[in-house]
Amino acid sequence: MQHWLMKSEPTVYSIDDLERDKVTSWEGVRNYQARNFMRDDMQIGDLVLFYHSNASPPGVAGIGKIVREAYPDNFAFKKDHKYYDSRSTSEKPLWFMVDVGFVGKFKNLISLDQIKNEKALEGIMVAKKGSRLSVQPISEAHFKHICKMADYK
DNA sequence: GCCAACGTTGGC
DNA sequence: GCCAACGTTGGC
């Protein structure tokens, strides 16, 4: 089993939205590296750090899990939709998405600042300068450490 | 709102 | 295949 960090802007879709919905489809990823992680490596049961990007402060807001493995991002087929991409067809889909289920919300958000200042999290991808990847693998140790910082479970 | 860092596109 | 121009991400 692998661990992941997935970014979402809370003004678009937050951990509270996921708690309400229980499950959501993770459409709109339009980056090849992120797509490959979702399509090739994500498995049902993998745990996800739900990260609030473009927020004040940005940080990890809670936990999700993969409940459905990659399938074609059908928003890419919808003309006039902002995720439409004419290069992607149902015969030969270019973009993929997974479904993410709600697991838990942190009592307090673990901010990017805290993450950067935590010795045990040295080298974590999300703290690297200019890390824009919206789907990132994370080591189990780092994952667990962030849960511990959040006093989660 | 600014802008640095990055990924993608397209002319050559 | 290079690389300038462009668009986007996301912290600040």
Tab-separated table of C-alpha atoms (C1' of nucleotides) in Angstrom:
chain	number	residue	atom	x	y	z
A	1	MET	CA	0.000	0.000	0.000
A	2	GLN	CA	1.186	3.466	-0.822
A	3	HIS	CA	0.536	6.850	0.666
A	4	TRP	CA	-0.280	10.049	-1.157
A	5	LEU	CA	-0.758	13.743	-0.778
A	6	MET	CA	-3.446	15.340	-2.906
A	7	LYS	CA	-3.992	19.062	-3.209
A	8	SER	CA	-7.276	20.847	-3.470
A	9	GLU	CA	-8.147	24.482	-3.147
A	10	PRO	CA	-10.611	24.658	-0.269
A	11	THR	CA	-12.620	27.348	-2.027
A	12	VAL	CA	-13.180	24.798	-4.778
A	13	TYR	CA	-13.380	21.573	-2.749
A	14	SER	CA	-12.446	21.273	0.920
A	15	ILE	CA	-12.136	18.509	3.488
A	16	ASP	CA	-15.564	19.599	4.765
A	17	ASP	CA	-17.013	19.026	1.314
A	18	LEU	CA	-15.512	15.538	1.314
A	19	GLU	CA	-16.870	14.845	4.796
A	20	ARG	CA	-20.328	15.836	3.576
A	21	ASP	CA	-20.070	13.899	0.285
A	22	LYS	CA	-18.284	10.839	1.778
A	23	VAL	CA	-16.826	10.095	-1.680
A	24	THR	CA	-15.767	12.332	-4.528
A	25	SER	CA	-14.293	11.892	-7.979
A	26	TRP	CA	-10.917	13.545	-8.420
A	27	GLU	CA	-11.390	15.027	-11.866
A	28	GLY	CA	-9.451	17.771	-13.536
A	29	VAL	CA	-5.877	16.572	-13.086
A	30	ARG	CA	-4.149	17.801	-16.251
A	31	ASN	CA	-0.555	17.063	-15.482
A	32	TYR	CA	1.095	13.941	-16.838
A	33	GLN	CA	3.139	13.122	-13.771
A	34	ALA	CA	0.128	13.410	-11.497
A	35	ARG	CA	-1.966	11.441	-13.963
A	36	ASN	CA	0.579	8.652	-14.066
A	37	PHE	CA	0.583	8.357	-10.298
A	38	MET	CA	-3.194	8.074	-10.296
A	39	ARG	CA	-3.419	5.770	-13.289
A	40	ASP	CA	-0.479	3.474	-12.604
A	41	ASP	CA	0.177	3.433	-8.898
A	42	MET	CA	-2.912	4.216	-6.873
A	43	GLN	CA	-4.680	1.247	-5.386
A	44	ILE	CA	-7.891	0.852	-3.468
A	45	GLY	CA	-7.185	1.399	0.201
A	46	ASP	CA	-4.236	3.732	-0.273
A	47	LEU	CA	-4.374	6.567	2.239
A	48	VAL	CA	-4.275	10.201	1.201
A	49	LEU	CA	-3.317	13.394	2.976
A	50	PHE	CA	-5.911	15.942	1.937
A	51	TYR	CA	-3.978	19.160	1.404
A	52	HIS	CA	-5.516	22.618	1.182
A	53	SER	CA	-3.591	24.636	-1.385
A	54	ASN	CA	-3.980	28.312	-2.115
A	55	ALA	CA	-5.357	28.730	1.382
A	56	SER	CA	-4.347	30.743	4.414
A	57	PRO	CA	-2.593	28.938	5.739
A	58	PRO	CA	-2.024	26.091	3.273
A	59	GLY	CA	-1.635	22.670	4.879
A	60	VAL	CA	-2.932	19.183	5.501
A	61	ALA	CA	-6.572	19.244	6.547
A	62	GLY	CA	-7.393	15.578	6.911
A	63	ILE	CA	-7.261	12.057	5.575
A	64	GLY	CA	-8.893	10.356	2.637
A	65	LYS	CA	-8.523	7.009	0.945
A	66	ILE	CA	-8.676	5.672	-2.566
A	67	VAL	CA	-12.007	3.900	-3.036
A	68	ARG	CA	-11.929	3.481	-6.818
A	69	GLU	CA	-8.904	3.034	-9.015
A	70	ALA	CA	-8.237	5.058	-12.138
A	71	TYR	CA	-10.924	5.401	-14.788
A	72	PRO	CA	-11.276	7.909	-17.624
A	73	ASP	CA	-11.874	11.496	-16.529
A	74	ASN	CA	-15.137	11.962	-18.383
A	75	PHE	CA	-15.156	15.694	-17.707
A	76	ALA	CA	-12.556	15.838	-20.488
A	77	PHE	CA	-15.299	14.718	-22.902
A	78	LYS	CA	-17.731	17.470	-21.985
A	79	LYS	CA	-17.564	20.288	-24.452
A	80	ASP	CA	-17.723	23.729	-22.864
A	81	HIS	CA	-16.664	22.253	-19.524
A	82	LYS	CA	-13.533	23.794	-18.119
A	83	TYR	CA	-11.899	20.370	-18.013
A	84	TYR	CA	-12.753	19.623	-21.651
A	85	ASP	CA	-9.852	18.374	-23.748
A	86	SER	CA	-10.465	17.453	-27.373
A	87	ARG	CA	-7.451	15.138	-27.382
A	88	SER	CA	-9.148	12.811	-24.913
A	89	THR	CA	-11.819	10.440	-26.243
A	90	SER	CA	-13.709	7.558	-24.685
A	91	GLU	CA	-11.903	5.218	-27.116
A	92	LYS	CA	-8.540	6.622	-26.163
A	93	PRO	CA	-8.778	8.577	-22.944
A	94	LEU	CA	-5.886	10.887	-22.130
A	95	TRP	CA	-6.851	11.851	-18.593
A	96	PHE	CA	-7.861	9.730	-15.650
A	97	MET	CA	-9.346	10.173	-12.227
A	98	VAL	CA	-9.831	8.175	-9.064
A	99	ASP	CA	-12.491	8.302	-6.373
A	100	VAL	CA	-11.460	9.469	-2.924
A	101	GLY	CA	-13.413	8.625	0.216
A	102	PHE	CA	-13.523	10.541	3.480
A	103	VAL	CA	-11.582	9.068	6.390
A	104	GLY	CA	-11.150	11.874	8.887
A	105	LYS	CA	-10.633	15.560	9.445
A	106	PHE	CA	-7.786	16.907	11.541
A	107	LYS	CA	-8.870	18.878	14.595
A	108	ASN	CA	-6.271	21.419	13.570
A	109	LEU	CA	-4.781	21.889	10.153
A	110	ILE	CA	-1.102	21.024	9.930
A	111	SER	CA	0.241	24.030	8.104
A	112	LEU	CA	2.905	24.028	5.446
A	113	ASP	CA	4.931	26.133	7.819
A	114	GLN	CA	4.796	23.446	10.506
A	115	ILE	CA	5.726	20.834	7.933
A	116	LYS	CA	8.740	22.845	6.822
A	117	ASN	CA	9.910	23.300	10.385
A	118	GLU	CA	9.570	19.657	11.370
A	119	LYS	CA	12.888	17.864	11.430
A	120	ALA	CA	11.313	14.446	10.936
A	121	LEU	CA	9.738	15.598	7.673
A	122	GLU	CA	12.954	16.694	6.030
A	123	GLY	CA	12.900	16.155	2.280
A	124	ILE	CA	9.122	15.920	2.012
A	125	MET	CA	8.039	16.803	-1.488
A	126	VAL	CA	5.321	19.287	-0.615
A	127	ALA	CA	7.801	21.497	1.248
A	128	LYS	CA	10.201	21.693	-1.671
A	129	LYS	CA	10.376	25.028	-3.372
A	130	GLY	CA	8.176	25.185	-6.427
A	131	SER	CA	6.571	21.801	-5.905
A	132	ARG	CA	3.409	22.245	-7.898
A	133	LEU	CA	2.551	18.609	-8.345
A	134	SER	CA	-1.046	18.151	-7.189
A	135	VAL	CA	-0.715	14.406	-6.614
A	136	GLN	CA	2.415	13.338	-4.755
A	137	PRO	CA	3.621	10.102	-3.228
A	138	ILE	CA	4.609	10.372	0.424
A	139	SER	CA	6.510	7.915	2.563
A	140	GLU	CA	4.634	5.993	5.196
A	141	ALA	CA	6.901	7.483	7.855
A	142	HIS	CA	6.116	11.034	6.773
A	143	PHE	CA	2.435	10.207	6.493
A	144	LYS	CA	2.325	8.792	9.994
A	145	HIS	CA	4.344	11.645	11.395
A	146	ILE	CA	1.906	14.226	10.064
A	147	CYS	CA	-0.986	12.235	11.561
A	148	LYS	CA	0.880	12.245	14.852
A	149	MET	CA	1.423	15.998	14.666
A	150	ALA	CA	-2.308	16.368	14.162
A	151	ASP	CA	-2.934	14.071	17.130
A	152	TYR	CA	-5.003	11.986	14.773
A	153	LYS	CA	-6.017	8.550	16.097
B	1	DG	C1'	-2.635	40.771	-6.417
B	2	DC	C1'	2.163	39.620	-7.312
B	3	DC	C1'	5.370	36.801	-9.191
B	4	DA	C1'	8.756	32.743	-9.056
B	5	DA	C1'	8.899	28.275	-10.564
B	6	DC	C1'	7.476	25.114	-13.473
B	7	DG	C1'	5.197	22.469	-17.497
B	8	DT	C1'	3.605	22.743	-22.154
B	9	DT	C1'	3.360	24.438	-26.807
B	10	DG	C1'	4.871	25.557	-31.172
B	11	DG	C1'	8.044	27.907	-34.450
B	12	DC	C1'	12.201	27.055	-36.403
C	1	DG	C1'	15.608	18.854	-30.690
C	2	DC	C1'	16.080	23.569	-28.996
C	3	DC	C1'	14.152	27.167	-26.614
C	4	DA	C1'	11.192	31.411	-26.273
C	5	DA	C1'	6.681	32.416	-25.195
C	6	DC	C1'	2.917	31.398	-22.755
C	7	DG	C1'	-0.262	29.614	-19.180
C	8	DT	C1'	-0.764	27.744	-14.585
C	9	DT	C1'	0.189	26.760	-9.787
C	10	DG	C1'	0.354	28.188	-5.396
C	11	DG	C1'	2.975	30.565	-1.577
C	12	DC	C1'	3.255	34.912	0.122
